[in-house]
Structures are given as structure tokens and as C-alpha cells.
mmCIF file of C-alpha atoms (C1' of nucleotides) in Angstrom:
data_model
loop_
_atom_site.group_PDB
_atom_site.id
_atom_site.type_symbol
_atom_site.label_atom_id
_atom_site.label_comp_id
_atom_site.label_asym_id
_atom_site.label_seq_id
_atom_site.Cartn_x
_atom_site.Cartn_y
_atom_site.Cartn_z
ATOM 1 C CA MET O 1 -1.606 188.343 -106.291
ATOM 2 C CA ARG O 2 -2.720 184.741 -106.222
ATOM 3 C CA ARG O 3 -0.107 183.770 -103.681
ATOM 4 C CA GLY O 4 -0.933 186.814 -101.600
ATOM 5 C CA VAL O 5 -4.577 185.891 -101.119
ATOM 6 C CA LEU O 6 -3.970 182.149 -100.775
ATOM 7 C CA PRO O 7 -4.410 182.371 -96.964
ATOM 8 C CA VAL O 8 -8.167 182.855 -97.384
ATOM 9 C CA VAL O 9 -8.606 179.316 -98.711
ATOM 10 C CA GLY O 10 -10.852 177.556 -96.215
ATOM 11 C CA SER O 11 -12.582 180.757 -95.094
ATOM 12 C CA GLN O 12 -16.292 181.272 -95.542
ATOM 13 C CA ILE O 13 -17.815 184.354 -97.158
ATOM 14 C CA THR O 14 -20.462 185.877 -94.927
ATOM 15 C CA ARG O 15 -21.197 188.955 -97.007
ATOM 16 C CA ALA O 16 -20.340 190.778 -100.226
ATOM 17 C CA GLN O 17 -20.730 194.526 -100.590
ATOM 18 C CA ARG O 18 -19.804 197.424 -102.853
ATOM 19 C CA PRO O 19 -18.925 200.252 -100.486
ATOM 20 C CA GLU O 20 -19.008 203.052 -103.100
ATOM 21 C CA CYS O 21 -22.297 202.911 -104.929
ATOM 22 C CA ARG O 22 -22.057 206.409 -106.363
ATOM 23 C CA LEU O 23 -19.011 205.499 -108.448
ATOM 24 C CA ARG O 24 -19.581 204.775 -112.069
ATOM 25 C CA PRO O 25 -19.992 201.035 -112.101
ATOM 26 C CA ILE O 26 -16.961 199.133 -113.214
ATOM 27 C CA LEU O 27 -17.855 196.021 -115.128
ATOM 28 C CA PHE O 28 -19.360 194.072 -112.281
ATOM 29 C CA GLU O 29 -21.660 191.126 -112.749
ATOM 30 C CA PRO O 30 -24.133 190.166 -111.631
ATOM 31 C CA ASP O 31 -25.471 193.174 -109.670
ATOM 32 C CA ILE O 32 -24.258 193.290 -106.082
ATOM 33 C CA CYS O 33 -27.522 192.015 -104.572
ATOM 34 C CA THR O 34 -27.472 188.863 -106.686
ATOM 35 C CA PHE O 35 -23.722 188.569 -106.178
ATOM 36 C CA ASP O 36 -24.124 188.777 -102.407
ATOM 37 C CA ARG O 37 -26.949 186.230 -102.352
ATOM 38 C CA ARG O 38 -24.930 183.740 -104.419
ATOM 39 C CA VAL O 39 -21.652 183.966 -102.444
ATOM 40 C CA ARG O 40 -23.086 184.168 -98.908
ATOM 41 C CA GLY O 41 -22.186 181.111 -96.893
ATOM 42 C CA GLN O 42 -19.875 179.758 -99.579
ATOM 43 C CA GLU O 43 -16.480 178.438 -98.605
ATOM 44 C CA ILE O 44 -13.450 179.550 -100.636
ATOM 45 C CA VAL O 45 -11.952 176.247 -101.753
ATOM 46 C CA ASP O 46 -9.095 177.462 -103.939
ATOM 47 C CA ILE O 47 -7.438 180.518 -105.455
ATOM 48 C CA GLY O 48 -6.279 180.138 -109.031
ATOM 49 C CA ARG O 49 -4.869 182.273 -111.794
ATOM 50 C CA ARG O 50 -5.461 182.341 -115.521
ATOM 51 C CA GLY O 51 -3.346 184.832 -117.439
ATOM 52 C CA LYS O 52 -3.758 188.085 -115.527
ATOM 53 C CA ARG O 53 -6.999 187.064 -113.827
ATOM 54 C CA VAL O 54 -7.305 185.944 -110.219
ATOM 55 C CA MET O 55 -9.897 183.197 -109.777
ATOM 56 C CA ILE O 56 -11.578 182.606 -106.441
ATOM 57 C CA HIS O 57 -13.188 179.156 -106.487
ATOM 58 C CA LEU O 58 -16.206 178.611 -104.255
ATOM 59 C CA ALA O 59 -17.581 175.373 -102.822
ATOM 60 C CA ASN O 60 -20.621 175.454 -105.139
ATOM 61 C CA GLU O 61 -18.238 175.628 -108.138
ATOM 62 C CA ASP O 62 -19.025 179.254 -108.927
ATOM 63 C CA VAL O 63 -15.903 181.340 -109.486
ATOM 64 C CA ILE O 64 -15.206 184.986 -108.696
ATOM 65 C CA VAL O 65 -13.014 186.250 -111.547
ATOM 66 C CA ILE O 66 -11.056 189.419 -110.798
ATOM 67 C CA GLU O 67 -9.333 191.280 -113.630
ATOM 68 C CA PRO O 68 -7.249 194.060 -112.043
ATOM 69 C CA ARG O 69 -6.162 195.769 -115.285
ATOM 70 C CA MET O 70 -4.042 198.863 -114.641
ATOM 71 C CA THR O 71 -4.610 199.802 -111.009
ATOM 72 C CA GLY O 72 -6.696 197.048 -109.456
ATOM 73 C CA LEU O 73 -5.474 195.441 -106.235
ATOM 74 C CA VAL O 74 -6.607 192.303 -104.462
ATOM 75 C CA LEU O 75 -6.010 192.916 -100.763
ATOM 76 C CA LEU O 76 -6.235 191.276 -97.384
ATOM 77 C CA ALA O 77 -4.847 194.383 -95.648
ATOM 78 C CA ASP O 78 -6.329 197.885 -95.681
ATOM 79 C CA PRO O 79 -6.229 199.627 -99.070
ATOM 80 C CA PRO O 80 -3.857 202.511 -100.011
ATOM 81 C CA GLY O 81 -6.628 205.088 -99.705
ATOM 82 C CA PRO O 82 -10.180 205.479 -98.390
ATOM 83 C CA GLU O 83 -11.742 205.902 -101.844
ATOM 84 C CA HIS O 84 -12.025 203.507 -104.782
ATOM 85 C CA LEU O 85 -12.909 200.419 -102.796
ATOM 86 C CA ARG O 86 -14.934 198.351 -105.270
ATOM 87 C CA LEU O 87 -15.721 195.113 -103.421
ATOM 88 C CA ARG O 88 -15.546 193.856 -99.865
ATOM 89 C CA LEU O 89 -15.942 190.176 -99.043
ATOM 90 C CA THR O 90 -16.434 189.674 -95.316
ATOM 91 C CA LEU O 91 -14.919 186.396 -94.176
ATOM 92 C CA GLN O 92 -15.062 184.058 -91.217
ATOM 93 C CA GLY O 93 -13.394 180.833 -90.161
ATOM 94 C CA GLY O 94 -9.864 181.839 -91.090
ATOM 95 C CA ILE O 95 -7.118 184.294 -90.203
ATOM 96 C CA ASN O 96 -8.424 187.131 -92.370
ATOM 97 C CA GLU O 97 -11.587 189.125 -91.814
ATOM 98 C CA GLN O 98 -11.908 190.456 -95.329
ATOM 99 C CA LEU O 99 -10.819 190.260 -98.947
ATOM 100 C CA LEU O 100 -10.960 193.532 -100.886
ATOM 101 C CA PHE O 101 -10.818 194.658 -104.480
ATOM 102 C CA TRP O 102 -9.556 198.252 -104.662
ATOM 103 C CA ASP O 103 -9.103 200.043 -107.975
ATOM 104 C CA ARG O 104 -8.121 203.695 -108.366
ATOM 105 C CA ARG O 105 -8.841 204.067 -112.065
ATOM 106 C CA GLY O 106 -11.760 201.707 -112.067
ATOM 107 C CA LEU O 107 -10.846 199.895 -115.264
ATOM 108 C CA GLY O 108 -10.819 196.524 -113.537
ATOM 109 C CA THR O 109 -13.637 194.006 -113.506
ATOM 110 C CA VAL O 110 -15.205 191.587 -111.039
ATOM 111 C CA ARG O 111 -17.474 188.784 -112.210
ATOM 112 C CA LEU O 112 -19.162 185.868 -110.504
ATOM 113 C CA LEU O 113 -19.389 183.064 -113.050
ATOM 114 C CA SER O 114 -20.840 179.562 -113.152
ATOM 115 C CA PRO O 115 -18.610 176.796 -114.567
ATOM 116 C CA ASP O 116 -20.358 177.076 -117.938
ATOM 117 C CA GLU O 117 -19.941 180.835 -118.076
ATOM 118 C CA LEU O 118 -16.304 180.440 -117.086
ATOM 119 C CA LYS O 119 -15.662 178.226 -120.105
ATOM 120 C CA VAL O 120 -17.215 180.660 -122.532
ATOM 121 C CA LYS O 121 -16.260 184.018 -121.034
ATOM 122 C CA VAL O 122 -12.736 183.254 -119.801
ATOM 123 C CA GLU O 123 -11.264 179.987 -121.073
ATOM 124 C CA GLY O 124 -12.670 180.423 -124.566
ATOM 125 C CA ARG O 125 -11.115 183.835 -125.022
ATOM 126 C CA LEU O 126 -7.601 183.244 -123.713
ATOM 127 C CA GLY O 127 -4.611 181.527 -125.228
ATOM 128 C CA PRO O 128 -2.491 179.155 -123.106
ATOM 129 C CA ASP O 129 -0.959 180.633 -119.988
ATOM 130 C CA ALA O 130 2.364 182.367 -120.559
ATOM 131 C CA LEU O 131 4.145 179.977 -118.187
ATOM 132 C CA ASN O 132 2.916 176.963 -120.169
ATOM 133 C CA ILE O 133 3.511 177.958 -123.767
ATOM 134 C CA THR O 134 5.802 176.114 -126.150
ATOM 135 C CA HIS O 135 7.812 177.789 -128.884
ATOM 136 C CA GLU O 136 5.848 175.677 -131.383
ATOM 137 C CA HIS O 137 2.627 177.225 -130.158
ATOM 138 C CA LEU O 138 3.974 180.746 -130.542
ATOM 139 C CA LYS O 139 5.336 180.068 -133.984
ATOM 140 C CA HIS O 140 2.177 178.335 -135.158
ATOM 141 C CA LYS O 141 -0.054 181.134 -133.877
ATOM 142 C CA LEU O 142 1.991 184.052 -135.190
ATOM 143 C CA LYS O 143 4.175 182.986 -138.108
ATOM 144 C CA THR O 144 1.744 184.417 -140.657
ATOM 145 C CA SER O 145 0.850 187.540 -138.680
ATOM 146 C CA ARG O 146 1.909 190.894 -140.063
ATOM 147 C CA ARG O 147 1.813 192.502 -136.621
ATOM 148 C CA GLU O 148 4.889 193.686 -134.770
ATOM 149 C CA ILE O 149 6.048 191.090 -132.246
ATOM 150 C CA LYS O 150 5.686 193.420 -129.239
ATOM 151 C CA VAL O 151 2.055 194.136 -130.109
ATOM 152 C CA ALA O 152 1.286 190.460 -130.748
ATOM 153 C CA LEU O 153 2.700 189.376 -127.391
ATOM 154 C CA LEU O 154 0.116 191.586 -125.678
ATOM 155 C CA ASP O 155 -2.740 189.738 -127.392
ATOM 156 C CA GLN O 156 -4.239 187.599 -124.642
ATOM 157 C CA ALA O 157 -5.874 185.313 -127.196
ATOM 158 C CA VAL O 158 -2.399 184.292 -128.344
ATOM 159 C CA VAL O 159 -0.734 184.006 -124.933
ATOM 160 C CA ALA O 160 -2.412 184.855 -121.649
ATOM 161 C CA GLY O 161 -0.441 186.743 -119.039
ATOM 162 C CA ILE O 162 2.062 189.017 -120.792
ATOM 163 C CA GLY O 163 1.615 192.735 -120.099
ATOM 164 C CA ASN O 164 3.292 195.844 -121.475
ATOM 165 C CA LEU O 165 6.211 195.945 -119.063
ATOM 166 C CA TYR O 166 6.942 192.237 -119.434
ATOM 167 C CA ALA O 167 6.689 192.237 -123.229
ATOM 168 C CA ALA O 168 9.523 194.776 -123.307
ATOM 169 C CA GLU O 169 11.645 192.801 -120.854
ATOM 170 C CA ILE O 170 11.013 189.534 -122.703
ATOM 171 C CA LEU O 171 12.069 190.940 -126.069
ATOM 172 C CA PHE O 172 15.168 192.459 -124.532
ATOM 173 C CA LEU O 173 16.277 189.091 -123.147
ATOM 174 C CA SER O 174 15.408 187.527 -126.506
ATOM 175 C CA GLY O 175 17.559 190.040 -128.377
ATOM 176 C CA ILE O 176 14.691 190.822 -130.762
ATOM 177 C CA ASP O 177 13.610 194.223 -132.071
ATOM 178 C CA PRO O 178 10.097 194.915 -130.755
ATOM 179 C CA ARG O 179 9.177 196.325 -134.184
ATOM 180 C CA ALA O 180 10.045 193.104 -135.994
ATOM 181 C CA ARG O 181 7.103 191.647 -137.891
ATOM 182 C CA CYS O 182 5.989 188.239 -136.656
ATOM 183 C CA ASP O 183 6.097 186.714 -140.133
ATOM 184 C CA ARG O 184 9.806 187.541 -140.346
ATOM 185 C CA LEU O 185 10.887 185.748 -137.159
ATOM 186 C CA THR O 186 12.921 182.538 -137.322
ATOM 187 C CA GLY O 187 12.598 179.265 -135.428
ATOM 188 C CA PRO O 188 15.434 180.065 -133.005
ATOM 189 C CA GLN O 189 13.853 183.445 -132.294
ATOM 190 C CA TRP O 190 10.516 181.872 -131.324
ATOM 191 C CA LYS O 191 12.456 179.545 -129.056
ATOM 192 C CA ARG O 192 14.202 182.486 -127.409
ATOM 193 C CA ILE O 193 10.916 184.298 -126.852
ATOM 194 C CA GLN O 194 9.505 181.249 -125.081
ATOM 195 C CA GLN O 195 12.591 180.897 -122.886
ATOM 196 C CA ALA O 196 12.707 184.600 -122.087
ATOM 197 C CA THR O 197 8.999 184.611 -121.202
ATOM 198 C CA GLN O 198 9.608 181.874 -118.674
ATOM 199 C CA ALA O 199 12.679 183.615 -117.260
ATOM 200 C CA VAL O 200 11.147 187.084 -116.956
ATOM 201 C CA LEU O 201 7.838 186.009 -115.465
ATOM 202 C CA MET O 202 9.376 183.615 -112.948
ATOM 203 C CA GLU O 203 11.788 186.327 -111.860
ATOM 204 C CA ALA O 204 9.012 188.923 -111.577
ATOM 205 C CA ILE O 205 6.810 186.572 -109.569
ATOM 206 C CA GLU O 206 9.696 185.868 -107.233
ATOM 207 C CA HIS O 207 10.104 189.589 -106.579
ATOM 208 C CA GLU O 208 6.335 190.080 -106.213
ATOM 209 C CA GLY O 209 5.896 192.293 -109.250
ATOM 210 C CA SER O 210 6.835 195.868 -110.036
ATOM 211 C CA THR O 211 5.755 198.880 -108.034
ATOM 212 C CA LEU O 212 6.339 201.648 -110.592
ATOM 213 C CA SER O 213 7.127 205.256 -109.735
ATOM 214 C CA ASP O 214 3.443 206.072 -109.232
ATOM 215 C CA GLY O 215 3.408 203.466 -106.459
ATOM 216 C CA THR O 216 0.182 201.900 -107.655
ATOM 217 C CA TYR O 217 0.929 198.216 -107.510
ATOM 218 C CA ARG O 218 0.845 196.626 -104.052
ATOM 219 C CA ASN O 219 0.816 193.041 -102.924
ATOM 220 C CA ALA O 220 -2.042 191.597 -100.882
ATOM 221 C CA LEU O 221 -0.630 193.097 -97.681
ATOM 222 C CA ASN O 222 -0.298 196.560 -99.256
ATOM 223 C CA GLY O 223 3.470 196.170 -99.571
ATOM 224 C CA GLU O 224 5.606 197.122 -102.557
ATOM 225 C CA GLY O 225 6.934 194.714 -105.130
ATOM 226 C CA GLY O 226 10.661 194.555 -105.874
ATOM 227 C CA TYR O 227 10.942 193.746 -109.558
ATOM 228 C CA GLN O 228 11.231 197.417 -110.558
ATOM 229 C CA ASN O 229 14.818 197.183 -109.285
ATOM 230 C CA TYR O 230 15.549 194.502 -111.867
ATOM 231 C CA HIS O 231 14.018 196.034 -114.996
ATOM 232 C CA ARG O 232 16.526 195.927 -117.836
ATOM 233 C CA VAL O 233 14.735 198.260 -120.225
ATOM 234 C CA TYR O 234 11.324 199.289 -118.911
ATOM 235 C CA ASP O 235 11.272 202.938 -117.818
ATOM 236 C CA ARG O 236 15.028 203.301 -118.458
ATOM 237 C CA VAL O 237 14.963 205.761 -121.378
ATOM 238 C CA ASP O 238 18.396 207.188 -122.222
ATOM 239 C CA GLN O 239 20.125 205.056 -119.628
ATOM 240 C CA SER O 240 22.894 202.790 -120.860
ATOM 241 C CA CYS O 241 22.108 199.188 -121.689
ATOM 242 C CA LEU O 242 22.985 196.759 -118.902
ATOM 243 C CA ARG O 243 24.027 194.093 -121.403
ATOM 244 C CA CYS O 244 26.160 195.864 -124.009
ATOM 245 C CA LYS O 245 26.911 198.973 -121.883
ATOM 246 C CA LYS O 246 26.985 201.066 -125.054
ATOM 247 C CA GLY O 247 23.445 201.322 -126.375
ATOM 248 C CA ARG O 248 21.106 203.881 -124.847
ATOM 249 C CA ILE O 249 17.651 202.565 -124.055
ATOM 250 C CA ARG O 250 15.055 203.998 -126.423
ATOM 251 C CA ARG O 251 11.354 204.595 -125.891
ATOM 252 C CA ILE O 252 8.955 204.249 -128.798
ATOM 253 C CA VAL O 253 5.165 203.945 -129.000
ATOM 254 C CA GLN O 254 3.480 200.880 -130.436
ATOM 255 C CA ALA O 255 -0.301 200.464 -130.423
ATOM 256 C CA GLN O 256 -0.486 203.560 -128.202
ATOM 257 C CA ARG O 257 1.713 202.020 -125.539
ATOM 258 C CA SER O 258 5.330 202.634 -124.572
ATOM 259 C CA THR O 259 7.998 200.185 -125.633
ATOM 260 C CA PHE O 260 11.541 200.304 -124.283
ATOM 261 C CA PHE O 261 14.473 198.549 -125.952
ATOM 262 C CA CYS O 262 18.195 198.624 -126.645
ATOM 263 C CA PRO O 263 18.829 199.454 -130.328
ATOM 264 C CA LYS O 264 22.173 197.660 -130.249
ATOM 265 C CA CYS O 265 21.104 194.399 -128.575
ATOM 266 C CA GLN O 266 17.744 194.212 -130.323
ATOM 267 C CA GLN O 267 18.252 194.475 -134.063
ATOM 268 C CA ARG O 268 15.943 193.285 -136.791
ATOM 269 C CA ARG O 269 18.627 191.290 -138.550
ATOM 270 C CA GLY O 270 19.167 188.857 -135.723
ATOM 271 C CA LEU O 271 22.684 188.757 -134.411
ATOM 272 C CA HIS O 272 23.892 185.737 -132.555
ATOM 273 C CA HIS O 273 22.056 185.852 -129.271
ATOM 274 C CA THR O 274 21.276 183.576 -126.366
ATOM 275 C CA VAL O 275 18.804 184.124 -123.569
ATOM 276 C CA ARG O 276 20.508 184.625 -120.271
ATOM 277 C CA THR O 277 19.733 186.706 -117.264
ATOM 278 C CA ILE O 278 22.003 189.641 -116.629
ATOM 279 C "C1'" DC W 1 -11.090 187.598 -141.803
ATOM 280 C "C1'" DA W 2 -6.892 190.499 -139.485
ATOM 281 C "C1'" DT W 3 -5.337 194.678 -137.818
ATOM 282 C "C1'" DA W 4 -5.738 199.654 -136.195
ATOM 283 C "C1'" DT W 5 -7.851 203.118 -133.250
ATOM 284 C "C1'" DG W 6 -10.842 205.199 -129.642
ATOM 285 C "C1'" DT W 7 -12.593 204.689 -125.110
ATOM 286 C "C1'" DC W 8 -13.436 203.813 -120.349
ATOM 287 C "C1'" DC W 9 -11.223 206.255 -115.489
ATOM 288 C "C1'" DT W 10 -8.092 208.817 -111.772
ATOM 289 C "C1'" DG W 11 -4.014 211.080 -110.384
ATOM 290 C "C1'" DA W 12 1.042 212.121 -110.663
ATOM 291 C "C1'" DG W 13 4.464 214.739 -112.727
ATOM 292 C "C1'" DA W 14 6.380 217.825 -116.411
ATOM 293 C "C1'" DG W 15 6.300 222.182 -118.465
ATOM 294 C "C1'" DC W 16 4.659 226.765 -118.968
ATOM 295 C "C1'" DT L 1 1.439 228.839 -107.467
ATOM 296 C "C1'" DG L 2 -1.872 227.084 -110.704
ATOM 297 C "C1'" DC L 3 -2.963 225.677 -114.951
ATOM 298 C "C1'" DT L 4 -2.776 222.264 -119.001
ATOM 299 C "C1'" DC L 5 -0.959 218.317 -121.013
ATOM 300 C "C1'" DT L 6 0.721 213.626 -121.129
ATOM 301 C "C1'" DC L 7 1.145 209.374 -119.466
ATOM 302 C "C1'" DA L 8 0.232 205.156 -116.649
ATOM 303 C "C1'" DG L 9 1.616 196.533 -115.264
ATOM 304 C "C1'" DG L 10 -5.405 196.854 -119.977
ATOM 305 C "C1'" DA L 11 -8.986 195.087 -122.715
ATOM 306 C "C1'" DC L 12 -12.772 195.658 -125.616
ATOM 307 C "C1'" DA L 13 -16.074 197.779 -129.131
ATOM 308 C "C1'" DT L 14 -15.967 199.702 -133.305
ATOM 309 C "C1'" DA L 15 -13.676 201.278 -137.593
ATOM 310 C "C1'" DT L 16 -10.767 200.237 -141.513
#
DNA sequence: CATATGTCCTGAGAGC
DNA sequence: TGCTCTCAGGACATAT
């Protein structure tokens, strides 16, 4: 998402509007009038990312923080449908005329924050970014936790940026049972989780994310991602494991969310295992 | 304090 | 066909 909207750096925002006022407000702050007044005339100086949030940095140091959650899209092109458009930034001085936030389910959030608010409301609540973690950090944070590793990896205060699909893929590459309790994991296993996190996320970014069967996720130009073609376990229930060829991928529910794994490759009593892409 | 559960939404697909 | 039910790349408030 961040790469997709990078072309708007250098553009100036001439207007901010919420096209669908009758929709139940998603978490949106401040109200659109104040929002519009504060961003009008501001140049977009950078686009950043922190965990799963896209950060649009303005010349006056305010930051627009977009949290897409399940179905939110940050778009330069026209959205997938006429409804559910949550924010339109009209632009000038660059190639693109607009930057949109479109969100079918409306679980996403858009906030305009000052540098101080950013520290408290974003930085203060997130762990280090998933692409920057060390295995020491993971171990230190979780070695006394009684939670299952899959559930803990989704905690953004521990590591920022791992979602449900990726947690499953990461644990598959690590050869670790998603139900394993954190306080039972060994040093080498924490190391493998860190390596697998790096491998999975870099690969997914390269393929521009996963457009699942419902077709929701789109890149900034409303195109599909390609990583769904490389999933090793996610959404592959009953299919044979790509690594051992024998195990059938299982689906279980943890913390009310689906987990997919290979019961042969991911056993609680750790077998010899190295992280490698298949 | 840490961990578990309910809740906010829309829409696609399965099953009857 | 038309209905109900379940489930979906998430995070947070509230309960235990």
C-alpha cells in the first residue's frame, strides 16, 4: 500500500471530503470539517508505514494515519464499487488527482494526528515493526507468556505488522505448531520465527499482497495482488502439504480466527527444522 | 497484571 | 429460487 501511493509525494492537498455522510461513522478524527481545514494547502512530503498503518506525512508535520483493517483500501485509481468511499483527498501539483480511502466493511480508521498525538496514539502502542525485530526481542517479550504462539504473534504491541494470514505462513516456515505455548518455545525456535517473519513478509510485499477469494484486497491502482498463489497453508484445508507432501493441511480456530497448518511439519515437540522457502 | 471474549460492519458462498 | 448461517489480511473495550 505504501509503495502504491508513493507517487503522491510532492502533491498538494486542496480538499478533504467524506462522500458518504449517511454511513455510520468509522473511527475518523477529527471531524471532517476540522480535518479539511487542517490539511488544505498542505504538501504531502512522505508516505511511511508503521506495522499495518499507512502514514501520510504533511509539510506542517501533521500525519494522516490510515488503518485499513479487514477491507480498507488506499487508492489512487477508482474504487471497486460506488459505495463505501470513506475519504477523498483532492490533489494538485502531481500526476494524481486524488487519493481515496475505500472500505466495504467500514472497520478501518482514518486519523489526522499532530507529532505529539502520533507518539502517544501510534508509536506508544505498537511493538517494533515486524521487518525490524530480532529473535532476542521476541524471546524476551514472550518467553513467560502462556498464550499460544499464533495468538501472540497477532498482538501488535509485541510485533507490529503480522496479520492472521501471515502468522499462519510464518509458523509453517518455522516448523512450529501454532498451538504451542510461548513459554515452551526454545531459543532456536524464536530464531526461526524471526527468520520466517522476514522471509514471508518480504515475499508477500514483492507479490503485492494477497487478493483472497472474495477479491477484497486491491493495490493502489485497483489491481490484484499475487501472493495468494504462493500461500503454503492459508486457505488450503485438506490439501496436501507442499513441504512433506503427506500431511493434509488442517484448519483450527484460535482466538476466534482461522489457523491453517500442517500437522506433520508443525509438531509441538520440535523436530529438526530449518527455515527455507519452498 | 495477563488473557479471553464480544463487538463493530458488509457481502459472498454454503447448505437447506 | 430464497432463505439462514458462517466466515472474512482487525483491533479494541470490557469481562474474567
